[in-house]
Amino acid sequence: MSVQKIMNQLLLFILIIVALLILNYPILLNADFFIHYDELAQGVSALNLFRGGPLLFYYPSTEKFSYHGILQGLFAIPFFKLIGVSALAYKLPAVLFYAMHTWCTCWVAGKINPKTPFLVGLLMVFCSKGMSFIVTHTWTNGLLLFLGSLSLVIFVECYTSKKNIHLKVFFLSTTLGLSIYAYTYSIIYVATILLIFI
Protein backbone atom coordinates (compact mmCIF):
# COMPACT_ATOMS: atom_id res chain seq x y z
CA MET A 1 0.00 0.00 0.00
CA SER A 2 1.43 3.37 -0.99
CA VAL A 3 2.02 6.23 1.42
CA GLN A 4 -0.71 8.26 -0.32
CA LYS A 5 -3.29 5.51 0.22
CA ILE A 6 -2.29 5.14 3.89
CA MET A 7 -2.63 8.90 4.40
CA ASN A 8 -6.05 8.88 2.70
CA GLN A 9 -7.25 6.04 4.93
CA LEU A 10 -5.91 7.80 8.04
CA LEU A 11 -7.65 11.02 7.04
CA LEU A 12 -10.89 9.12 6.47
CA PHE A 13 -10.60 7.52 9.91
CA ILE A 14 -9.98 10.90 11.58
CA LEU A 15 -12.98 12.40 9.75
CA ILE A 16 -15.18 9.56 11.01
CA ILE A 17 -14.01 10.17 14.60
CA VAL A 18 -14.60 13.93 14.33
CA ALA A 19 -18.08 13.41 12.85
CA LEU A 20 -19.02 10.97 15.63
CA LEU A 21 -17.72 13.34 18.31
CA ILE A 22 -19.68 16.27 16.84
CA LEU A 23 -22.89 14.29 16.42
CA ASN A 24 -22.73 12.88 19.95
CA TYR A 25 -21.27 15.86 21.79
CA PRO A 26 -24.35 16.53 23.99
CA ILE A 27 -24.06 13.07 25.54
CA LEU A 28 -20.27 13.17 25.73
CA LEU A 29 -20.19 16.64 27.33
CA ASN A 30 -22.71 15.47 29.93
CA ALA A 31 -21.13 12.04 30.34
CA ASP A 32 -21.62 12.06 34.12
CA PHE A 33 -25.40 12.16 33.62
CA PHE A 34 -25.51 9.59 30.81
CA ILE A 35 -23.37 6.87 32.36
CA HIS A 36 -25.22 3.56 32.64
CA TYR A 37 -25.06 1.45 35.80
CA ASP A 38 -23.32 -1.47 34.02
CA GLU A 39 -20.89 0.97 32.46
CA LEU A 40 -20.21 2.48 35.87
CA ALA A 41 -19.53 -0.90 37.49
CA GLN A 42 -17.13 -1.86 34.70
CA GLY A 43 -15.51 1.58 34.81
CA VAL A 44 -14.76 1.15 38.51
CA SER A 45 -12.87 -2.07 37.73
CA ALA A 46 -10.84 -0.27 35.05
CA LEU A 47 -10.20 2.61 37.46
CA ASN A 48 -8.96 0.18 40.13
CA LEU A 49 -6.50 -1.25 37.62
CA PHE A 50 -5.41 2.27 36.69
CA ARG A 51 -4.75 3.07 40.34
CA GLY A 52 -2.62 -0.05 40.83
CA GLY A 53 -5.25 -2.50 42.05
CA PRO A 54 -4.96 -6.24 41.56
CA LEU A 55 -4.93 -7.55 38.00
CA LEU A 56 -8.18 -9.19 36.97
CA PHE A 57 -9.15 -10.70 33.67
CA TYR A 58 -12.95 -10.73 33.94
CA TYR A 59 -15.40 -8.28 35.44
CA PRO A 60 -16.68 -9.36 38.84
CA SER A 61 -20.12 -10.92 38.74
CA THR A 62 -22.77 -11.64 41.35
CA GLU A 63 -23.19 -15.09 39.82
CA LYS A 64 -20.53 -17.80 40.04
CA PHE A 65 -19.34 -17.06 36.50
CA SER A 66 -18.46 -14.08 34.33
CA TYR A 67 -18.46 -13.91 30.56
CA HIS A 68 -17.20 -10.32 30.09
CA GLY A 69 -13.48 -9.84 29.66
CA ILE A 70 -12.04 -6.54 30.87
CA LEU A 71 -10.63 -5.63 27.45
CA GLN A 72 -12.79 -2.54 26.78
CA GLY A 73 -11.94 -1.19 30.24
CA LEU A 74 -8.24 -1.46 29.44
CA PHE A 75 -8.75 0.84 26.45
CA ALA A 76 -10.04 3.54 28.83
CA ILE A 77 -6.81 3.65 30.86
CA PRO A 78 -4.89 5.81 28.30
CA PHE A 79 -7.79 8.28 28.35
CA PHE A 80 -7.65 8.35 32.17
CA LYS A 81 -3.99 9.37 31.84
CA LEU A 82 -4.66 11.83 29.02
CA ILE A 83 -7.70 13.80 30.25
CA GLY A 84 -8.06 12.62 33.84
CA VAL A 85 -10.42 10.24 35.57
CA SER A 86 -13.95 11.04 34.41
CA ALA A 87 -17.01 9.49 32.80
CA LEU A 88 -15.99 11.15 29.52
CA ALA A 89 -12.60 9.41 29.61
CA TYR A 90 -14.37 6.08 30.05
CA LYS A 91 -16.82 6.77 27.19
CA LEU A 92 -14.24 7.80 24.57
CA PRO A 93 -13.10 4.24 23.71
CA ALA A 94 -16.67 3.51 22.55
CA VAL A 95 -16.40 6.31 19.99
CA LEU A 96 -13.08 4.88 18.76
CA PHE A 97 -14.50 1.34 18.54
CA TYR A 98 -17.46 2.50 16.48
CA ALA A 99 -15.20 4.64 14.26
CA MET A 100 -12.98 1.62 13.61
CA HIS A 101 -16.08 -0.50 12.94
CA THR A 102 -17.31 2.10 10.44
CA TRP A 103 -13.92 2.31 8.72
CA CYS A 104 -13.64 -1.51 8.46
CA THR A 105 -17.18 -1.79 7.09
CA CYS A 106 -16.45 0.90 4.48
CA TRP A 107 -13.30 -0.97 3.49
CA VAL A 108 -15.18 -4.26 3.03
CA ALA A 109 -17.95 -2.45 1.11
CA GLY A 110 -15.29 -0.94 -1.15
CA LYS A 111 -13.94 -4.41 -1.92
CA ILE A 112 -17.43 -5.53 -2.96
CA ASN A 113 -18.35 -2.39 -4.92
CA PRO A 114 -15.89 0.52 -5.20
CA LYS A 115 -18.75 3.08 -5.41
CA THR A 116 -20.34 2.21 -2.05
CA PRO A 117 -17.90 3.13 0.78
CA PHE A 118 -18.99 6.79 0.96
CA LEU A 119 -22.69 5.90 1.22
CA VAL A 120 -22.01 3.12 3.75
CA GLY A 121 -19.90 5.46 5.88
CA LEU A 122 -22.54 8.19 5.70
CA LEU A 123 -25.28 5.80 6.80
CA MET A 124 -23.14 4.47 9.64
CA VAL A 125 -22.09 7.88 10.95
CA PHE A 126 -25.65 9.25 10.81
CA CYS A 127 -26.90 6.15 12.55
CA SER A 128 -30.08 5.21 14.39
CA LYS A 129 -30.71 6.02 18.02
CA GLY A 130 -29.86 2.45 19.04
CA MET A 131 -26.48 2.56 17.33
CA SER A 132 -25.86 6.03 18.73
CA PHE A 133 -26.32 4.49 22.18
CA ILE A 134 -23.52 2.03 21.38
CA VAL A 135 -21.31 4.91 20.17
CA THR A 136 -21.60 6.69 23.53
CA HIS A 137 -21.46 3.77 25.98
CA THR A 138 -18.32 1.73 26.61
CA TRP A 139 -19.87 -1.70 26.70
CA THR A 140 -18.71 -4.86 25.10
CA ASN A 141 -21.00 -4.25 22.11
CA GLY A 142 -18.84 -1.53 20.55
CA LEU A 143 -15.67 -3.57 20.99
CA LEU A 144 -17.36 -6.62 19.45
CA LEU A 145 -18.55 -4.57 16.48
CA PHE A 146 -14.98 -3.51 15.84
CA LEU A 147 -13.47 -6.98 16.36
CA GLY A 148 -16.14 -8.53 14.12
CA SER A 149 -15.46 -5.99 11.37
CA LEU A 150 -11.70 -6.45 11.72
CA SER A 151 -12.17 -10.22 11.47
CA LEU A 152 -14.11 -9.70 8.27
CA VAL A 153 -11.38 -7.42 6.86
CA ILE A 154 -8.68 -9.99 7.63
CA PHE A 155 -10.89 -12.78 6.25
CA VAL A 156 -11.37 -10.89 2.97
CA GLU A 157 -7.61 -10.37 2.80
CA CYS A 158 -7.06 -14.12 3.34
CA TYR A 159 -9.59 -14.91 0.64
CA THR A 160 -8.37 -12.44 -1.99
CA SER A 161 -4.61 -12.91 -1.67
CA LYS A 162 -2.58 -15.97 -0.68
CA LYS A 163 0.50 -13.82 -0.04
CA ASN A 164 1.58 -14.10 3.64
CA ILE A 165 -1.41 -16.36 4.32
CA HIS A 166 0.14 -17.74 7.51
CA LEU A 167 0.46 -14.27 9.01
CA LYS A 168 -3.10 -13.35 7.97
CA VAL A 169 -4.51 -16.56 9.50
CA PHE A 170 -2.57 -15.80 12.71
CA PHE A 171 -4.08 -12.29 12.92
CA LEU A 172 -7.53 -13.65 12.10
CA SER A 173 -7.23 -16.25 14.88
CA THR A 174 -5.94 -13.64 17.32
CA THR A 175 -8.84 -11.29 16.54
CA LEU A 176 -11.38 -14.08 16.90
CA GLY A 177 -9.80 -15.17 20.18
CA LEU A 178 -9.89 -11.61 21.54
CA SER A 179 -13.57 -11.32 20.66
CA ILE A 180 -14.36 -14.55 22.53
CA TYR A 181 -12.41 -13.24 25.51
CA ALA A 182 -14.21 -9.89 25.40
CA TYR A 183 -17.64 -11.51 25.34
CA THR A 184 -18.16 -15.26 25.34
CA TYR A 185 -21.34 -15.14 23.25
CA SER A 186 -19.35 -13.81 20.30
CA ILE A 187 -18.58 -17.46 19.61
CA ILE A 188 -21.64 -17.28 17.33
CA TYR A 189 -20.07 -14.96 14.76
CA VAL A 190 -16.65 -16.54 15.30
CA ALA A 191 -18.13 -19.92 14.34
CA THR A 192 -19.71 -18.33 11.26
CA ILE A 193 -16.41 -16.84 10.07
CA LEU A 194 -14.57 -20.10 10.75
CA LEU A 195 -17.21 -22.08 8.87
CA ILE A 196 -16.91 -19.76 5.84
CA PHE A 197 -13.11 -19.88 6.12
CA ILE A 198 -13.07 -23.69 6.13
PDB file of C-alpha atoms in Angstrom:
ATOM      1  CA  MET A   1       0.000   0.000   0.000  1.00  0.00           C
ATOM      2  CA  SER A   2       1.435   3.367  -0.991  1.00  0.00           C
ATOM      3  CA  VAL A   3       2.018   6.231   1.419  1.00  0.00           C
ATOM      4  CA  GLN A   4      -0.712   8.261  -0.316  1.00  0.00           C
ATOM      5  CA  LYS A   5      -3.292   5.507   0.222  1.00  0.00           C
ATOM      6  CA  ILE A   6      -2.288   5.139   3.885  1.00  0.00           C
ATOM      7  CA  MET A   7      -2.632   8.905   4.399  1.00  0.00           C
ATOM      8  CA  ASN A   8      -6.052   8.884   2.705  1.00  0.00           C
ATOM      9  CA  GLN A   9      -7.254   6.043   4.933  1.00  0.00           C
ATOM     10  CA  LEU A  10      -5.907   7.796   8.045  1.00  0.00           C
ATOM     11  CA  LEU A  11      -7.649  11.023   7.043  1.00  0.00           C
ATOM     12  CA  LEU A  12     -10.891   9.118   6.471  1.00  0.00           C
ATOM     13  CA  PHE A  13     -10.603   7.518   9.912  1.00  0.00           C
ATOM     14  CA  ILE A  14      -9.977  10.903  11.579  1.00  0.00           C
ATOM     15  CA  LEU A  15     -12.982  12.403   9.746  1.00  0.00           C
ATOM     16  CA  ILE A  16     -15.175   9.559  11.011  1.00  0.00           C
ATOM     17  CA  ILE A  17     -14.012  10.172  14.599  1.00  0.00           C
ATOM     18  CA  VAL A  18     -14.597  13.928  14.329  1.00  0.00           C
ATOM     19  CA  ALA A  19     -18.081  13.411  12.846  1.00  0.00           C
ATOM     20  CA  LEU A  20     -19.024  10.966  15.633  1.00  0.00           C
ATOM     21  CA  LEU A  21     -17.722  13.343  18.310  1.00  0.00           C
ATOM     22  CA  ILE A  22     -19.678  16.272  16.840  1.00  0.00           C
ATOM     23  CA  LEU A  23     -22.894  14.293  16.418  1.00  0.00           C
ATOM     24  CA  ASN A  24     -22.730  12.881  19.952  1.00  0.00           C
ATOM     25  CA  TYR A  25     -21.265  15.864  21.786  1.00  0.00           C
ATOM     26  CA  PRO A  26     -24.354  16.533  23.987  1.00  0.00           C
ATOM     27  CA  ILE A  27     -24.061  13.073  25.539  1.00  0.00           C
ATOM     28  CA  LEU A  28     -20.269  13.174  25.735  1.00  0.00           C
ATOM     29  CA  LEU A  29     -20.188  16.636  27.335  1.00  0.00           C
ATOM     30  CA  ASN A  30     -22.705  15.467  29.935  1.00  0.00           C
ATOM     31  CA  ALA A  31     -21.128  12.037  30.336  1.00  0.00           C
ATOM     32  CA  ASP A  32     -21.621  12.061  34.119  1.00  0.00           C
ATOM     33  CA  PHE A  33     -25.397  12.157  33.623  1.00  0.00           C
ATOM     34  CA  PHE A  34     -25.506   9.592  30.812  1.00  0.00           C
ATOM     35  CA  ILE A  35     -23.371   6.866  32.361  1.00  0.00           C
ATOM     36  CA  HIS A  36     -25.222   3.564  32.639  1.00  0.00           C
ATOM     37  CA  TYR A  37     -25.062   1.449  35.798  1.00  0.00           C
ATOM     38  CA  ASP A  38     -23.325  -1.466  34.019  1.00  0.00           C
ATOM     39  CA  GLU A  39     -20.891   0.968  32.463  1.00  0.00           C
ATOM     40  CA  LEU A  40     -20.214   2.482  35.872  1.00  0.00           C
ATOM     41  CA  ALA A  41     -19.529  -0.896  37.489  1.00  0.00           C
ATOM     42  CA  GLN A  42     -17.132  -1.863  34.700  1.00  0.00           C
ATOM     43  CA  GLY A  43     -15.512   1.583  34.808  1.00  0.00           C
ATOM     44  CA  VAL A  44     -14.763   1.153  38.511  1.00  0.00           C
ATOM     45  CA  SER A  45     -12.873  -2.073  37.730  1.00  0.00           C
ATOM     46  CA  ALA A  46     -10.837  -0.266  35.054  1.00  0.00           C
ATOM     47  CA  LEU A  47     -10.196   2.606  37.461  1.00  0.00           C
ATOM     48  CA  ASN A  48      -8.959   0.184  40.129  1.00  0.00           C
ATOM     49  CA  LEU A  49      -6.502  -1.254  37.619  1.00  0.00           C
ATOM     50  CA  PHE A  50      -5.413   2.269  36.687  1.00  0.00           C
ATOM     51  CA  ARG A  51      -4.746   3.067  40.345  1.00  0.00           C
ATOM     52  CA  GLY A  52      -2.616  -0.053  40.833  1.00  0.00           C
ATOM     53  CA  GLY A  53      -5.246  -2.503  42.049  1.00  0.00           C
ATOM     54  CA  PRO A  54      -4.958  -6.245  41.561  1.00  0.00           C
ATOM     55  CA  LEU A  55      -4.931  -7.547  38.001  1.00  0.00           C
ATOM     56  CA  LEU A  56      -8.176  -9.191  36.970  1.00  0.00           C
ATOM     57  CA  PHE A  57      -9.153 -10.701  33.671  1.00  0.00           C
ATOM     58  CA  TYR A  58     -12.955 -10.730  33.936  1.00  0.00           C
ATOM     59  CA  TYR A  59     -15.397  -8.277  35.438  1.00  0.00           C
ATOM     60  CA  PRO A  60     -16.677  -9.362  38.836  1.00  0.00           C
ATOM     61  CA  SER A  61     -20.120 -10.917  38.743  1.00  0.00           C
ATOM     62  CA  THR A  62     -22.773 -11.639  41.349  1.00  0.00           C
ATOM     63  CA  GLU A  63     -23.187 -15.095  39.821  1.00  0.00           C
ATOM     64  CA  LYS A  64     -20.531 -17.795  40.045  1.00  0.00           C
ATOM     65  CA  PHE A  65     -19.341 -17.061  36.498  1.00  0.00           C
ATOM     66  CA  SER A  66     -18.456 -14.079  34.331  1.00  0.00           C
ATOM     67  CA  TYR A  67     -18.461 -13.906  30.564  1.00  0.00           C
ATOM     68  CA  HIS A  68     -17.199 -10.322  30.091  1.00  0.00           C
ATOM     69  CA  GLY A  69     -13.475  -9.836  29.664  1.00  0.00           C
ATOM     70  CA  ILE A  70     -12.035  -6.542  30.871  1.00  0.00           C
ATOM     71  CA  LEU A  71     -10.628  -5.631  27.450  1.00  0.00           C
ATOM     72  CA  GLN A  72     -12.786  -2.542  26.776  1.00  0.00           C
ATOM     73  CA  GLY A  73     -11.944  -1.190  30.242  1.00  0.00           C
ATOM     74  CA  LEU A  74      -8.244  -1.458  29.439  1.00  0.00           C
ATOM     75  CA  PHE A  75      -8.745   0.840  26.448  1.00  0.00           C
ATOM     76  CA  ALA A  76     -10.040   3.538  28.826  1.00  0.00           C
ATOM     77  CA  ILE A  77      -6.806   3.652  30.855  1.00  0.00           C
ATOM     78  CA  PRO A  78      -4.888   5.813  28.297  1.00  0.00           C
ATOM     79  CA  PHE A  79      -7.788   8.283  28.347  1.00  0.00           C
ATOM     80  CA  PHE A  80      -7.654   8.348  32.165  1.00  0.00           C
ATOM     81  CA  LYS A  81      -3.992   9.366  31.839  1.00  0.00           C
ATOM     82  CA  LEU A  82      -4.661  11.835  29.018  1.00  0.00           C
ATOM     83  CA  ILE A  83      -7.700  13.798  30.255  1.00  0.00           C
ATOM     84  CA  GLY A  84      -8.060  12.624  33.844  1.00  0.00           C
ATOM     85  CA  VAL A  85     -10.423  10.245  35.565  1.00  0.00           C
ATOM     86  CA  SER A  86     -13.949  11.040  34.413  1.00  0.00           C
ATOM     87  CA  ALA A  87     -17.010   9.494  32.803  1.00  0.00           C
ATOM     88  CA  LEU A  88     -15.987  11.147  29.516  1.00  0.00           C
ATOM     89  CA  ALA A  89     -12.595   9.407  29.615  1.00  0.00           C
ATOM     90  CA  TYR A  90     -14.374   6.079  30.054  1.00  0.00           C
ATOM     91  CA  LYS A  91     -16.820   6.775  27.192  1.00  0.00           C
ATOM     92  CA  LEU A  92     -14.239   7.801  24.567  1.00  0.00           C
ATOM     93  CA  PRO A  93     -13.100   4.239  23.707  1.00  0.00           C
ATOM     94  CA  ALA A  94     -16.669   3.507  22.554  1.00  0.00           C
ATOM     95  CA  VAL A  95     -16.396   6.311  19.988  1.00  0.00           C
ATOM     96  CA  LEU A  96     -13.084   4.877  18.760  1.00  0.00           C
ATOM     97  CA  PHE A  97     -14.502   1.336  18.545  1.00  0.00           C
ATOM     98  CA  TYR A  98     -17.464   2.505  16.480  1.00  0.00           C
ATOM     99  CA  ALA A  99     -15.203   4.637  14.263  1.00  0.00           C
ATOM    100  CA  MET A 100     -12.980   1.618  13.608  1.00  0.00           C
ATOM    101  CA  HIS A 101     -16.078  -0.503  12.942  1.00  0.00           C
ATOM    102  CA  THR A 102     -17.311   2.102  10.438  1.00  0.00           C
ATOM    103  CA  TRP A 103     -13.922   2.305   8.724  1.00  0.00           C
ATOM    104  CA  CYS A 104     -13.636  -1.511   8.464  1.00  0.00           C
ATOM    105  CA  THR A 105     -17.184  -1.789   7.085  1.00  0.00           C
ATOM    106  CA  CYS A 106     -16.452   0.902   4.485  1.00  0.00           C
ATOM    107  CA  TRP A 107     -13.296  -0.966   3.487  1.00  0.00           C
ATOM    108  CA  VAL A 108     -15.178  -4.258   3.029  1.00  0.00           C
ATOM    109  CA  ALA A 109     -17.954  -2.453   1.110  1.00  0.00           C
ATOM    110  CA  GLY A 110     -15.288  -0.944  -1.154  1.00  0.00           C
ATOM    111  CA  LYS A 111     -13.939  -4.411  -1.921  1.00  0.00           C
ATOM    112  CA  ILE A 112     -17.432  -5.531  -2.964  1.00  0.00           C
ATOM    113  CA  ASN A 113     -18.350  -2.391  -4.922  1.00  0.00           C
ATOM    114  CA  PRO A 114     -15.888   0.523  -5.198  1.00  0.00           C
ATOM    115  CA  LYS A 115     -18.747   3.082  -5.408  1.00  0.00           C
ATOM    116  CA  THR A 116     -20.342   2.208  -2.047  1.00  0.00           C
ATOM    117  CA  PRO A 117     -17.904   3.134   0.780  1.00  0.00           C
ATOM    118  CA  PHE A 118     -18.995   6.787   0.961  1.00  0.00           C
ATOM    119  CA  LEU A 119     -22.688   5.896   1.224  1.00  0.00           C
ATOM    120  CA  VAL A 120     -22.007   3.117   3.750  1.00  0.00           C
ATOM    121  CA  GLY A 121     -19.901   5.458   5.878  1.00  0.00           C
ATOM    122  CA  LEU A 122     -22.536   8.186   5.704  1.00  0.00           C
ATOM    123  CA  LEU A 123     -25.280   5.804   6.799  1.00  0.00           C
ATOM    124  CA  MET A 124     -23.145   4.468   9.639  1.00  0.00           C
ATOM    125  CA  VAL A 125     -22.095   7.884  10.946  1.00  0.00           C
ATOM    126  CA  PHE A 126     -25.654   9.252  10.808  1.00  0.00           C
ATOM    127  CA  CYS A 127     -26.905   6.150  12.554  1.00  0.00           C
ATOM    128  CA  SER A 128     -30.085   5.207  14.390  1.00  0.00           C
ATOM    129  CA  LYS A 129     -30.708   6.022  18.022  1.00  0.00           C
ATOM    130  CA  GLY A 130     -29.859   2.454  19.044  1.00  0.00           C
ATOM    131  CA  MET A 131     -26.476   2.562  17.331  1.00  0.00           C
ATOM    132  CA  SER A 132     -25.859   6.033  18.729  1.00  0.00           C
ATOM    133  CA  PHE A 133     -26.321   4.487  22.177  1.00  0.00           C
ATOM    134  CA  ILE A 134     -23.518   2.030  21.375  1.00  0.00           C
ATOM    135  CA  VAL A 135     -21.307   4.907  20.172  1.00  0.00           C
ATOM    136  CA  THR A 136     -21.601   6.689  23.528  1.00  0.00           C
ATOM    137  CA  HIS A 137     -21.458   3.766  25.976  1.00  0.00           C
ATOM    138  CA  THR A 138     -18.316   1.730  26.606  1.00  0.00           C
ATOM    139  CA  TRP A 139     -19.872  -1.695  26.697  1.00  0.00           C
ATOM    140  CA  THR A 140     -18.705  -4.858  25.105  1.00  0.00           C
ATOM    141  CA  ASN A 141     -21.000  -4.249  22.109  1.00  0.00           C
ATOM    142  CA  GLY A 142     -18.839  -1.535  20.552  1.00  0.00           C
ATOM    143  CA  LEU A 143     -15.670  -3.570  20.992  1.00  0.00           C
ATOM    144  CA  LEU A 144     -17.360  -6.620  19.450  1.00  0.00           C
ATOM    145  CA  LEU A 145     -18.553  -4.572  16.476  1.00  0.00           C
ATOM    146  CA  PHE A 146     -14.976  -3.513  15.841  1.00  0.00           C
ATOM    147  CA  LEU A 147     -13.473  -6.982  16.363  1.00  0.00           C
ATOM    148  CA  GLY A 148     -16.140  -8.530  14.125  1.00  0.00           C
ATOM    149  CA  SER A 149     -15.456  -5.990  11.372  1.00  0.00           C
ATOM    150  CA  LEU A 150     -11.703  -6.447  11.724  1.00  0.00           C
ATOM    151  CA  SER A 151     -12.168 -10.217  11.474  1.00  0.00           C
ATOM    152  CA  LEU A 152     -14.110  -9.698   8.273  1.00  0.00           C
ATOM    153  CA  VAL A 153     -11.384  -7.417   6.862  1.00  0.00           C
ATOM    154  CA  ILE A 154      -8.684  -9.989   7.633  1.00  0.00           C
ATOM    155  CA  PHE A 155     -10.887 -12.779   6.251  1.00  0.00           C
ATOM    156  CA  VAL A 156     -11.372 -10.888   2.972  1.00  0.00           C
ATOM    157  CA  GLU A 157      -7.609 -10.371   2.801  1.00  0.00           C
ATOM    158  CA  CYS A 158      -7.058 -14.119   3.340  1.00  0.00           C
ATOM    159  CA  TYR A 159      -9.594 -14.909   0.637  1.00  0.00           C
ATOM    160  CA  THR A 160      -8.367 -12.435  -1.986  1.00  0.00           C
ATOM    161  CA  SER A 161      -4.608 -12.910  -1.674  1.00  0.00           C
ATOM    162  CA  LYS A 162      -2.577 -15.966  -0.682  1.00  0.00           C
ATOM    163  CA  LYS A 163       0.503 -13.822  -0.038  1.00  0.00           C
ATOM    164  CA  ASN A 164       1.584 -14.105   3.645  1.00  0.00           C
ATOM    165  CA  ILE A 165      -1.413 -16.355   4.320  1.00  0.00           C
ATOM    166  CA  HIS A 166       0.140 -17.738   7.514  1.00  0.00           C
ATOM    167  CA  LEU A 167       0.461 -14.271   9.008  1.00  0.00           C
ATOM    168  CA  LYS A 168      -3.096 -13.354   7.974  1.00  0.00           C
ATOM    169  CA  VAL A 169      -4.506 -16.559   9.499  1.00  0.00           C
ATOM    170  CA  PHE A 170      -2.571 -15.800  12.705  1.00  0.00           C
ATOM    171  CA  PHE A 171      -4.080 -12.293  12.923  1.00  0.00           C
ATOM    172  CA  LEU A 172      -7.531 -13.651  12.099  1.00  0.00           C
ATOM    173  CA  SER A 173      -7.229 -16.253  14.875  1.00  0.00           C
ATOM    174  CA  THR A 174      -5.944 -13.638  17.323  1.00  0.00           C
ATOM    175  CA  THR A 175      -8.837 -11.292  16.544  1.00  0.00           C
ATOM    176  CA  LEU A 176     -11.383 -14.078  16.899  1.00  0.00           C
ATOM    177  CA  GLY A 177      -9.798 -15.171  20.180  1.00  0.00           C
ATOM    178  CA  LEU A 178      -9.889 -11.613  21.544  1.00  0.00           C
ATOM    179  CA  SER A 179     -13.570 -11.320  20.659  1.00  0.00           C
ATOM    180  CA  ILE A 180     -14.357 -14.553  22.526  1.00  0.00           C
ATOM    181  CA  TYR A 181     -12.411 -13.243  25.513  1.00  0.00           C
ATOM    182  CA  ALA A 182     -14.211  -9.886  25.397  1.00  0.00           C
ATOM    183  CA  TYR A 183     -17.642 -11.505  25.337  1.00  0.00           C
ATOM    184  CA  THR A 184     -18.155 -15.258  25.338  1.00  0.00           C
ATOM    185  CA  TYR A 185     -21.343 -15.135  23.249  1.00  0.00           C
ATOM    186  CA  SER A 186     -19.353 -13.807  20.300  1.00  0.00           C
ATOM    187  CA  ILE A 187     -18.583 -17.462  19.614  1.00  0.00           C
ATOM    188  CA  ILE A 188     -21.636 -17.280  17.334  1.00  0.00           C
ATOM    189  CA  TYR A 189     -20.067 -14.958  14.756  1.00  0.00           C
ATOM    190  CA  VAL A 190     -16.650 -16.542  15.301  1.00  0.00           C
ATOM    191  CA  ALA A 191     -18.126 -19.916  14.342  1.00  0.00           C
ATOM    192  CA  THR A 192     -19.708 -18.330  11.259  1.00  0.00           C
ATOM    193  CA  ILE A 193     -16.414 -16.836  10.071  1.00  0.00           C
ATOM    194  CA  LEU A 194     -14.568 -20.098  10.752  1.00  0.00           C
ATOM    195  CA  LEU A 195     -17.211 -22.081   8.872  1.00  0.00           C
ATOM    196  CA  ILE A 196     -16.908 -19.762   5.844  1.00  0.00           C
ATOM    197  CA  PHE A 197     -13.106 -19.878   6.121  1.00  0.00           C
ATOM    198  CA  ILE A 198     -13.069 -23.692   6.130  1.00  0.00           C
TER     199      ILE A 198
END
